[in-house]
XYZ file of N, CA and C in Angstrom:
711
model
N -56.948 36.258 -39.162
C -55.885 36.291 -38.155
C -54.933 35.117 -38.353
N -53.647 35.409 -38.312
C -52.656 34.330 -38.433
C -52.358 33.803 -37.037
N -52.551 32.480 -36.879
C -52.259 31.859 -35.582
C -50.827 31.351 -35.621
N -50.022 31.840 -34.706
C -48.616 31.418 -34.659
C -48.505 30.020 -34.066
N -47.713 29.161 -34.719
C -47.490 27.818 -34.195
C -46.667 27.908 -32.917
N -46.973 27.032 -31.971
C -46.180 26.978 -30.731
C -44.743 26.630 -31.098
N -43.756 27.220 -30.389
C -42.359 26.960 -30.780
C -41.974 25.490 -30.618
N -41.085 25.054 -31.488
C -40.574 23.673 -31.471
C -39.266 23.695 -30.681
N -39.244 23.050 -29.525
C -38.040 23.028 -28.696
C -37.277 21.722 -28.915
N -36.114 21.599 -28.278
C -35.355 20.346 -28.364
C -36.141 19.186 -27.746
N -37.002 19.489 -26.770
C -37.839 18.436 -26.163
C -38.799 17.875 -27.207
N -39.407 18.762 -28.003
C -40.316 18.322 -29.069
C -39.556 17.501 -30.120
N -38.355 17.986 -30.468
C -37.564 17.290 -31.501
C -37.175 15.887 -31.041
N -36.767 15.787 -29.779
C -36.378 14.471 -29.257
C -37.575 13.519 -29.254
N -38.721 14.012 -28.806
C -39.950 13.203 -28.776
C -40.252 12.667 -30.183
N -40.171 13.557 -31.171
C -40.457 13.175 -32.561
C -39.464 12.133 -33.075
N -38.180 12.324 -32.755
C -37.151 11.367 -33.210
C -37.404 9.973 -32.639
N -37.726 9.904 -31.347
C -37.959 8.597 -30.714
C -39.212 7.947 -31.299
N -40.270 8.738 -31.494
C -41.495 8.190 -32.078
C -41.249 7.689 -33.496
N -40.452 8.432 -34.264
C -40.123 8.005 -35.636
C -39.400 6.670 -35.636
N -38.492 6.483 -34.674
C -37.733 5.224 -34.640
C -38.608 4.045 -34.216
N -39.667 4.321 -33.418
C -40.572 3.237 -32.987
C -41.712 2.997 -33.976
N -42.119 4.044 -34.683
C -43.263 3.917 -35.589
C -44.585 4.132 -34.867
N -44.729 3.510 -33.705
C -45.939 3.647 -32.889
C -45.554 3.472 -31.427
N -46.254 4.162 -30.525
C -45.992 4.035 -29.085
C -47.294 3.945 -28.323
N -47.297 3.073 -27.319
C -48.463 2.965 -26.435
C -48.536 4.229 -25.564
N -49.743 4.622 -25.160
C -49.971 5.878 -24.452
C -49.093 6.084 -23.237
N -48.943 5.047 -22.392
C -48.149 5.204 -21.160
C -46.678 5.434 -21.498
N -46.184 4.790 -22.589
C -44.799 5.003 -23.029
C -44.628 6.432 -23.548
N -45.643 6.911 -24.294
C -45.577 8.280 -24.827
C -45.572 9.302 -23.695
N -46.339 9.026 -22.636
C -46.370 9.954 -21.493
C -45.018 9.987 -20.775
N -44.402 8.795 -20.625
C -43.064 8.723 -20.001
C -42.048 9.484 -20.851
N -42.136 9.287 -22.172
C -41.207 9.956 -23.088
C -41.400 11.469 -23.025
N -42.652 11.926 -22.971
C -42.966 13.353 -22.854
C -42.252 13.950 -21.637
N -42.397 13.276 -20.513
C -41.776 13.764 -19.273
C -40.249 13.792 -19.388
N -39.705 12.682 -19.894
C -38.252 12.556 -20.030
C -37.694 13.661 -20.937
N -38.358 13.917 -22.081
C -37.878 14.940 -23.023
C -37.923 16.334 -22.390
N -39.009 16.635 -21.674
C -39.148 17.957 -21.045
C -38.113 18.161 -19.943
N -37.908 17.109 -19.124
C -36.950 17.232 -18.023
C -35.518 17.322 -18.537
N -35.199 16.522 -19.565
C -33.843 16.527 -20.138
C -33.501 17.902 -20.705
N -34.481 18.523 -21.392
C -34.201 19.796 -22.074
C -34.742 21.006 -21.309
N -35.116 20.760 -20.031
C -35.569 21.838 -19.136
C -36.688 22.693 -19.765
N -37.680 21.962 -20.293
C -38.864 22.605 -20.883
C -40.028 22.370 -19.933
N -40.929 23.342 -19.809
C -42.093 23.210 -18.915
C -42.823 21.898 -19.173
N -43.066 21.136 -18.092
C -43.748 19.843 -18.206
C -45.017 19.838 -17.365
N -46.125 19.396 -17.965
C -47.366 19.164 -17.212
C -47.894 17.799 -17.651
N -48.161 16.932 -16.681
C -48.477 15.522 -17.001
C -49.741 15.380 -17.860
N -50.650 16.371 -17.793
C -51.903 16.253 -18.548
C -51.875 17.049 -19.856
N -50.675 17.451 -20.301
C -50.582 18.296 -21.498
C -49.904 17.585 -22.677
N -49.912 16.247 -22.685
C -49.264 15.525 -23.786
C -49.899 15.882 -25.128
N -51.230 15.933 -25.194
C -51.890 16.225 -26.471
C -51.553 17.635 -26.962
N -51.401 18.596 -26.038
C -50.984 19.961 -26.425
C -49.550 19.947 -26.956
N -48.704 19.172 -26.282
C -47.294 19.024 -26.670
C -47.219 18.453 -28.098
N -48.057 17.442 -28.375
C -48.083 16.808 -29.703
C -48.665 17.768 -30.740
N -49.673 18.567 -30.341
C -50.258 19.559 -31.270
C -49.204 20.551 -31.744
N -48.302 20.929 -30.825
C -47.219 21.858 -31.199
C -46.321 21.223 -32.257
N -46.019 19.921 -32.074
C -45.189 19.217 -33.076
C -45.948 19.148 -34.399
N -47.247 18.805 -34.336
C -48.052 18.658 -35.559
C -48.136 19.952 -36.369
N -48.164 21.104 -35.657
C -48.250 22.379 -36.387
C -46.997 22.600 -37.238
N -45.860 22.042 -36.783
C -44.613 22.165 -37.560
C -44.491 21.060 -38.615
N -45.193 19.950 -38.403
C -45.143 18.841 -39.369
C -46.096 19.072 -40.546
N -47.092 19.948 -40.333
C -48.143 20.163 -41.338
C -47.599 20.467 -42.739
N -46.625 21.401 -42.887
C -46.103 21.684 -44.241
C -45.406 20.473 -44.866
N -45.001 19.509 -44.035
C -44.320 18.304 -44.534
C -45.315 17.176 -44.818
N -46.619 17.475 -44.656
C -47.686 16.480 -44.840
C -47.504 15.262 -43.942
N -47.124 15.547 -42.701
C -47.005 14.471 -41.708
C -47.781 14.873 -40.463
N -48.122 13.879 -39.636
C -48.913 14.163 -38.441
C -48.754 13.018 -37.440
N -48.682 13.386 -36.148
C -48.745 12.359 -35.097
C -50.226 12.161 -34.788
N -50.703 10.934 -34.958
C -52.121 10.652 -34.729
C -52.302 9.732 -33.533
N -53.415 9.948 -32.837
C -53.756 9.122 -31.685
C -54.804 8.093 -32.126
N -54.633 6.865 -31.691
C -55.601 5.819 -32.016
C -55.747 4.881 -30.838
N -56.579 3.854 -31.008
C -56.881 2.945 -29.900
C -56.593 1.507 -30.301
N -56.016 0.745 -29.378
C -55.850 -0.687 -29.595
C -57.220 -1.347 -29.507
N -57.576 -2.109 -30.534
C -58.891 -2.755 -30.543
C -58.976 -3.888 -29.523
N -57.806 -4.400 -29.125
C -57.814 -5.497 -28.160
C -58.129 -5.045 -26.741
N -57.416 -3.986 -26.274
C -57.582 -3.592 -24.868
C -58.037 -2.150 -24.683
N -58.233 -1.417 -25.768
C -58.746 -0.047 -25.660
C -57.713 0.998 -25.277
N -56.423 0.603 -25.183
C -55.392 1.578 -24.795
C -55.062 2.542 -25.940
N -54.739 3.775 -25.553
C -54.369 4.790 -26.552
C -52.978 4.492 -27.108
N -52.770 4.808 -28.379
C -51.469 4.701 -29.039
C -51.250 5.951 -29.879
N -49.968 6.265 -30.122
C -49.613 7.404 -30.974
C -48.725 6.900 -32.108
N -49.034 7.331 -33.340
C -48.241 6.914 -34.499
C -47.972 8.116 -35.396
N -46.809 8.090 -36.046
C -46.464 9.147 -36.997
C -46.972 8.728 -38.375
N -47.807 9.570 -38.989
C -48.483 9.214 -40.239
C -48.042 10.161 -41.347
N -47.768 9.583 -42.517
C -47.426 10.368 -43.701
C -48.718 10.631 -44.476
N -49.137 11.900 -44.573
C -50.416 12.239 -45.205
C -50.281 12.426 -46.715
N -49.056 12.495 -47.210
C -48.843 12.830 -48.629
C -49.028 11.622 -49.544
N -48.889 10.413 -48.989
C -48.982 9.216 -49.822
C -50.113 8.342 -49.309
N -50.684 7.562 -50.219
C -51.630 6.563 -49.714
C -50.779 5.493 -49.046
N -51.320 4.861 -48.048
C -50.514 3.995 -47.190
C -49.933 2.795 -47.937
N -50.685 2.263 -48.896
C -50.170 1.111 -49.635
C -48.966 1.515 -50.484
N -48.978 2.722 -51.081
C -47.804 3.143 -51.868
C -46.623 3.394 -50.952
N -46.905 3.834 -49.709
C -45.820 4.059 -48.750
C -45.131 2.733 -48.406
N -45.937 1.664 -48.323
C -45.364 0.347 -48.027
C -44.535 -0.177 -49.197
N -44.811 0.344 -50.414
C -44.169 -0.191 -51.624
C -42.647 -0.088 -51.595
N -42.138 0.908 -50.858
C -40.678 1.045 -50.806
C -40.035 -0.030 -49.924
N -40.834 -0.683 -49.068
C -40.283 -1.679 -48.141
C -40.506 -3.132 -48.573
N -41.472 -3.346 -49.481
C -41.834 -4.732 -49.829
C -41.884 -4.924 -51.342
N -41.718 -6.182 -51.767
C -41.803 -6.501 -53.199
C -43.281 -6.509 -53.625
N -43.508 -6.558 -54.930
C -44.878 -6.522 -55.447
C -45.717 -7.686 -54.944
N -45.128 -8.872 -54.941
C -45.954 -10.025 -54.513
C -46.173 -10.034 -52.999
N -45.234 -9.453 -52.231
C -45.455 -9.311 -50.779
C -46.607 -8.339 -50.515
N -46.633 -7.232 -51.300
C -47.721 -6.257 -51.171
C -49.053 -6.874 -51.562
N -49.036 -7.709 -52.600
C -50.282 -8.366 -53.022
C -50.788 -9.301 -51.922
N -49.849 -10.012 -51.294
C -50.245 -10.892 -50.183
C -50.844 -10.073 -49.038
N -50.253 -8.895 -48.774
C -50.780 -8.027 -47.708
C -52.197 -7.572 -48.049
N -52.402 -7.141 -49.321
C -53.736 -6.677 -49.738
C -54.772 -7.781 -49.586
N -54.389 -8.992 -50.001
C -55.332 -10.120 -49.923
C -55.619 -10.489 -48.457
N -54.592 -10.373 -47.605
C -54.774 -10.624 -46.166
C -55.737 -9.588 -45.587
N -55.549 -8.342 -46.006
C -56.413 -7.256 -45.571
C -57.866 -7.526 -45.986
N -58.042 -8.005 -47.226
C -59.391 -8.364 -47.704
C -60.041 -9.374 -46.759
N -59.285 -10.427 -46.450
C -59.818 -11.496 -45.584
C -60.218 -10.941 -44.217
N -59.346 -10.091 -43.644
C -59.587 -9.547 -42.295
C -60.806 -8.625 -42.290
N -60.843 -7.702 -43.242
C -61.916 -6.687 -43.249
C -63.265 -7.302 -43.626
N -63.252 -8.310 -44.500
C -64.512 -8.931 -44.930
C -64.974 -10.045 -43.979
N -64.146 -10.358 -42.960
C -64.534 -11.410 -42.003
C -65.554 -10.853 -41.005
N -66.195 -11.747 -40.276
C -67.202 -11.313 -39.296
C -66.562 -10.760 -38.030
N -65.377 -11.282 -37.677
C -64.786 -10.906 -36.385
C -63.502 -10.092 -36.483
N -63.063 -9.753 -37.725
C -61.851 -8.947 -37.880
C -60.563 -9.748 -37.813
N -60.649 -11.067 -38.011
C -59.460 -11.933 -38.004
C -59.446 -12.811 -39.256
N -58.240 -13.231 -39.655
C -58.083 -14.203 -40.744
C -57.116 -15.276 -40.269
N -57.425 -16.531 -40.538
C -56.560 -17.621 -40.068
C -55.331 -17.739 -40.957
N -54.240 -18.215 -40.368
C -52.998 -18.384 -41.131
C -53.229 -19.356 -42.286
N -54.077 -20.374 -42.087
C -54.372 -21.362 -43.143
C -54.976 -20.661 -44.349
N -55.986 -19.796 -44.107
C -56.646 -19.091 -45.219
C -55.672 -18.159 -45.935
N -54.807 -17.498 -45.160
C -53.846 -16.568 -45.781
C -52.830 -17.346 -46.618
N -52.309 -18.436 -46.054
C -51.282 -19.216 -46.766
C -51.850 -19.875 -48.023
N -53.155 -20.153 -48.011
C -53.785 -20.717 -49.217
C -53.800 -19.726 -50.378
N -53.637 -18.430 -50.057
C -53.615 -17.399 -51.108
C -52.245 -17.305 -51.783
N -51.224 -17.827 -51.110
C -49.831 -17.609 -51.560
C -49.571 -18.114 -52.968
N -50.209 -19.229 -53.345
C -49.945 -19.741 -54.702
C -50.989 -19.247 -55.717
N -51.803 -18.243 -55.282
C -52.787 -17.670 -56.220
C -52.433 -16.219 -56.572
N -51.250 -15.777 -56.147
C -50.867 -14.384 -56.396
C -50.647 -14.141 -57.891
N -51.149 -13.001 -58.385
C -51.017 -12.682 -59.821
C -49.603 -12.216 -60.149
N -48.975 -11.477 -59.195
C -47.641 -10.926 -59.473
C -46.600 -12.043 -59.581
N -46.507 -12.856 -58.553
C -45.559 -13.985 -58.563
C -45.948 -14.896 -57.402
N -46.215 -16.148 -57.726
C -46.676 -17.085 -56.694
C -45.604 -17.259 -55.616
N -46.061 -17.549 -54.390
C -45.141 -17.758 -53.260
C -45.307 -19.163 -52.722
N -44.192 -19.733 -52.295
C -44.284 -21.014 -51.574
C -44.805 -20.713 -50.167
N -45.455 -21.695 -49.551
C -46.053 -21.465 -48.229
C -45.008 -21.052 -47.199
N -43.824 -21.672 -47.285
C -42.744 -21.355 -46.329
C -42.356 -19.875 -46.473
N -42.277 -19.432 -47.725
C -41.914 -18.041 -48.021
C -43.007 -17.096 -47.485
N -44.266 -17.474 -47.705
C -45.391 -16.646 -47.238
C -45.399 -16.541 -45.710
N -45.062 -17.644 -45.041
C -44.988 -17.631 -43.563
C -43.966 -16.603 -43.096
N -42.827 -16.564 -43.801
C -41.757 -15.620 -43.460
C -42.215 -14.173 -43.682
N -42.941 -13.934 -44.778
C -43.436 -12.585 -45.097
C -44.438 -12.137 -44.032
N -45.326 -13.038 -43.609
C -46.294 -12.710 -42.553
C -45.573 -12.330 -41.271
N -44.482 -13.051 -40.985
C -43.684 -12.765 -39.787
C -43.115 -11.342 -39.853
N -42.674 -10.932 -41.042
C -42.129 -9.582 -41.229
C -43.232 -8.535 -41.052
N -44.432 -8.808 -41.594
C -45.562 -7.876 -41.422
C -45.905 -7.680 -39.944
N -45.742 -8.745 -39.162
C -46.002 -8.649 -37.712
C -44.893 -7.832 -37.049
N -43.635 -8.133 -37.408
C -42.493 -7.385 -36.831
C -42.568 -5.898 -37.175
N -43.035 -5.592 -38.386
C -43.119 -4.191 -38.842
C -44.411 -3.512 -38.374
N -45.202 -4.240 -37.596
C -46.433 -3.698 -36.980
C -47.501 -3.301 -37.997
N -47.630 -4.101 -39.067
C -48.775 -3.946 -39.971
C -49.861 -4.961 -39.606
N -49.422 -6.121 -39.106
C -50.359 -7.164 -38.669
C -50.062 -7.554 -37.233
N -51.081 -8.087 -36.548
C -50.898 -8.708 -35.225
C -51.323 -10.157 -35.353
N -50.663 -11.033 -34.589
C -50.996 -12.466 -34.660
C -51.247 -13.024 -33.274
N -52.286 -13.837 -33.159
C -52.568 -14.503 -31.893
C -53.125 -15.883 -32.191
N -52.403 -16.910 -31.730
C -52.826 -18.311 -31.930
C -53.177 -18.620 -33.383
N -52.322 -18.163 -34.299
C -52.540 -18.495 -35.713
C -53.607 -17.655 -36.401
N -54.139 -16.655 -35.685
C -55.138 -15.752 -36.269
C -54.505 -14.368 -36.425
N -54.717 -13.763 -37.585
C -54.113 -12.451 -37.877
C -55.180 -11.365 -37.937
N -54.819 -10.169 -37.439
C -55.675 -8.993 -37.579
C -54.782 -7.801 -37.887
N -55.367 -6.641 -38.150
C -54.570 -5.441 -38.442
C -54.011 -4.874 -37.144
N -52.728 -4.532 -37.156
C -52.087 -3.927 -35.990
C -52.648 -2.519 -35.780
N -52.589 -2.045 -34.547
C -53.059 -0.685 -34.224
C -52.389 0.350 -35.131
N -51.094 0.180 -35.389
C -50.372 1.114 -36.269
C -51.034 1.151 -37.649
N -51.352 -0.034 -38.167
C -51.957 -0.140 -39.496
C -53.314 0.569 -39.523
N -54.106 0.389 -38.472
C -55.440 1.006 -38.420
C -55.317 2.537 -38.355
N -54.382 3.039 -37.530
C -54.191 4.495 -37.422
C -53.757 5.065 -38.779
N -52.793 4.391 -39.415
C -52.236 4.922 -40.658
C -53.169 4.736 -41.847
N -53.924 3.635 -41.857
C -54.695 3.294 -43.058
C -56.192 3.527 -42.941
N -56.619 4.197 -41.873
C -58.065 4.369 -41.654
C -58.764 4.935 -42.896
N -58.246 6.036 -43.454
C -58.906 6.668 -44.605
C -58.881 5.760 -45.828
N -57.751 5.087 -46.032
C -57.616 4.162 -47.162
C -58.660 3.044 -47.060
N -58.797 2.474 -45.858
C -59.735 1.358 -45.663
C -61.183 1.835 -45.835
N -61.517 2.992 -45.240
C -62.892 3.489 -45.336
C -63.282 3.797 -46.785
N -62.311 4.271 -47.592
C -62.671 4.593 -48.974
C -62.590 3.384 -49.906
N -61.764 2.388 -49.566
C -61.612 1.221 -50.450
C -62.490 0.031 -50.069
N -63.036 0.060 -48.870
C -63.914 -1.040 -48.434
C -65.239 -0.447 -47.936
N -65.856 0.380 -48.782
C -67.031 1.140 -48.343
C -68.186 0.245 -47.876
N -68.340 -0.926 -48.501
C -69.460 -1.808 -48.123
C -69.172 -2.591 -46.858
N -67.892 -2.813 -46.555
C -67.552 -3.688 -45.420
C -67.018 -2.930 -44.208
N -66.268 -1.838 -44.447
C -65.660 -1.117 -43.321
C -66.717 -0.306 -42.586
N -66.637 -0.332 -41.258
C -67.600 0.469 -40.479
C -66.872 1.204 -39.363
N -67.489 2.312 -38.933
C -66.946 3.047 -37.791
C -67.656 2.579 -36.531
N -66.928 2.614 -35.420
C -67.509 2.252 -34.119
C -68.571 3.292 -33.758
N -69.739 2.824 -33.332
C -70.840 3.717 -32.988
C -70.540 4.558 -31.742
N -69.563 4.121 -30.936
C -69.236 4.837 -29.691
C -68.122 5.862 -29.915
N -66.956 5.408 -30.429
C -65.813 6.330 -30.543
C -65.664 6.932 -31.939
N -66.457 6.459 -32.897
C -66.491 6.975 -34.269
C -65.204 6.757 -35.059
N -64.321 5.860 -34.587
C -63.147 5.540 -35.405
C -63.349 4.154 -36.026
N -62.513 3.830 -36.990
C -62.634 2.579 -37.738
C -62.647 1.373 -36.803
N -63.591 0.458 -37.013
C -63.692 -0.752 -36.176
C -63.465 -1.988 -37.044
N -62.351 -2.671 -36.808
C -62.070 -3.926 -37.518
C -62.578 -5.099 -36.678
N -62.111 -5.154 -35.417
C -62.639 -6.161 -34.476
C -63.849 -5.529 -33.789
N -65.027 -6.017 -34.086
C -66.209 -5.391 -33.493
C -67.336 -6.403 -33.367
N -68.343 -6.040 -32.589
C -69.595 -6.785 -32.579
C -70.624 -5.929 -33.295
N -71.516 -6.594 -34.016
C -72.486 -5.883 -34.845
C -73.901 -6.188 -34.365
N -74.719 -5.155 -34.234
C -76.110 -5.330 -33.801
C -76.864 -6.157 -34.841
N -77.530 -7.214 -34.389
C -78.249 -8.081 -35.318
C -79.495 -7.407 -35.880
N -79.954 -6.337 -35.225
C -81.171 -5.655 -35.696
C -80.875 -4.538 -36.691
N -79.949 -3.617 -36.298
C -79.750 -2.441 -37.170
C -78.389 -2.406 -37.862
N -77.462 -3.301 -37.466
C -76.192 -3.400 -38.184
C -75.083 -2.469 -37.755
N -75.283 -1.665 -36.677
C -74.178 -0.812 -36.225
C -73.116 -1.690 -35.550
N -71.867 -1.223 -35.563
C -70.787 -1.983 -34.938
C -70.155 -1.211 -33.792
N -69.566 -1.958 -32.859
C -68.836 -1.321 -31.751
C -67.571 -2.109 -31.458
N -66.469 -1.378 -31.199
C -65.243 -2.020 -30.710
C -65.556 -2.796 -29.434
N -64.844 -3.865 -29.194
C -65.056 -4.625 -27.953
C -64.795 -3.775 -26.712
N -63.656 -3.029 -26.618
C -63.453 -2.201 -25.411
C -64.529 -1.125 -25.263
N -65.005 -0.571 -26.405
C -66.019 0.493 -26.339
C -67.345 -0.039 -25.828
N -67.770 -1.222 -26.335
C -69.082 -1.663 -25.870
C -69.024 -2.278 -24.484
N -67.841 -2.782 -24.080
C -67.710 -3.236 -22.686
C -67.963 -2.064 -21.739
N -67.317 -0.927 -22.076
C -67.464 0.273 -21.260
C -68.911 0.793 -21.311
N -69.491 0.773 -22.506
C -70.848 1.293 -22.682
C -71.871 0.456 -21.903
N -71.764 -0.875 -22.037
C -72.756 -1.742 -21.402
C -72.580 -1.828 -19.887
N -71.361 -1.506 -19.412
C -71.115 -1.522 -17.970
C -72.034 -0.517 -17.264
N -72.358 0.566 -17.970
C -73.183 1.623 -17.376
C -74.687 1.405 -17.605
N -75.047 0.324 -18.348
C -76.463 0.074 -18.654
C -77.050 -1.002 -17.746
N -78.329 -0.851 -17.389
C -79.006 -1.864 -16.572
C -79.130 -3.172 -17.348
N -79.451 -3.090 -18.648
C -79.449 -4.280 -19.505
C -78.880 -3.889 -20.865
N -78.230 -4.851 -21.536
C -77.554 -4.495 -22.795
C -78.535 -4.224 -23.932
N -78.646 -2.937 -24.313
C -79.499 -2.563 -25.440
C -78.685 -1.743 -26.436
N -78.960 -1.936 -27.703
C -78.227 -1.242 -28.760
C -78.397 0.273 -28.618
N -77.284 1.043 -28.657
C -77.393 2.502 -28.519
C -78.099 3.167 -29.705
N -78.214 2.435 -30.814
C -78.841 3.006 -32.013
C -80.347 2.699 -32.079
N -80.715 1.384 -32.004
C -82.118 1.001 -32.211
C -82.811 0.573 -30.915
N -82.024 0.487 -29.829
C -82.558 0.130 -28.503
C -83.041 -1.324 -28.387
N -82.764 -2.143 -29.411
C -83.103 -3.574 -29.307
C -82.163 -4.246 -28.316
N -82.623 -5.355 -27.717
C -81.795 -6.115 -26.774
C -80.554 -6.645 -27.500
N -79.374 -6.491 -26.872
C -78.109 -6.942 -27.469
C -77.948 -8.428 -27.147
N -78.185 -9.259 -28.156
C -78.257 -10.705 -27.896
C -76.899 -11.407 -27.933
N -75.860 -10.694 -28.412
C -74.544 -11.335 -28.506
C -73.870 -11.385 -27.144
N -72.996 -12.386 -26.947
C -72.255 -12.495 -25.686
C -71.305 -11.322 -25.542
N -71.263 -10.786 -24.313
C -70.316 -9.698 -24.046
C -69.084 -10.303 -23.379
N -67.940 -10.349 -24.104
C -66.755 -11.016 -23.517
C -66.175 -10.252 -22.354
C-alpha cells in the first residue's frame, strides 16, 4: 500500500524556512512558531500536534535526504528541533564553512570532550592543541577566535571557560559520534540517545544524562542503578 504524504501547506513551508534560518530551535519557540504559522496561513492548529506537523514536513524532505529531528539539551533536559542533512557526514558538511585547520581544531576539541569523564574540555587544554595542528598551526589568539565562532554557530557551548558539544551538534552528529567513538560514546540508559554530559555507574558502567537521572531518581526511594541495582554512590546535582 502506498501511504500518501500529508499535504505541505504554506504554514509548513514558513515553519521550515524559519527553522532553516535558526538552525535549531528550543521546544517552546517551535511550539510558538507552529501556532503562528497555522494562524497566519489559516491552517488547522492543535497545540499538541507539533510532532505530527513536523512529520508532514519530514515526509516531503525525505527525497532531499533532510529531516527535522528532535533532541534534548543535556544541561536542562528541554526539547529542541534541528534541521539535519542526512546525505553528508556532518564533518564534511562543516567543511564548506571552515578551513582545514579550523576543522582539525574542532575534531581535536571533540576528542577532548567525548573522551573526558564529564563531557567538558577546558579552554586551556583546547588552546594547547592549537600549535600541534598537522594542517597548519594556529596562534592561541586565532584559536580563541575560532572557538568563539564555533559557539556562535552552535557547534560548541561554553560555560566559565569549559566547552561541551552544543545541542545542535549532538542532534546532527549523533550517528557520526557513535560510529567514530565506539569505545567512548555511550547512549543514555533512560532516553536511549547519545549522552555526552552524563554520570556513569561505578559498578556496571551505564551512563545517564543529568536531567534523565534527576527525573529517574526523583521517583525512587533510594538511588539505585536501573541496570545493576547497585547503590548510586555519585552525588546527584
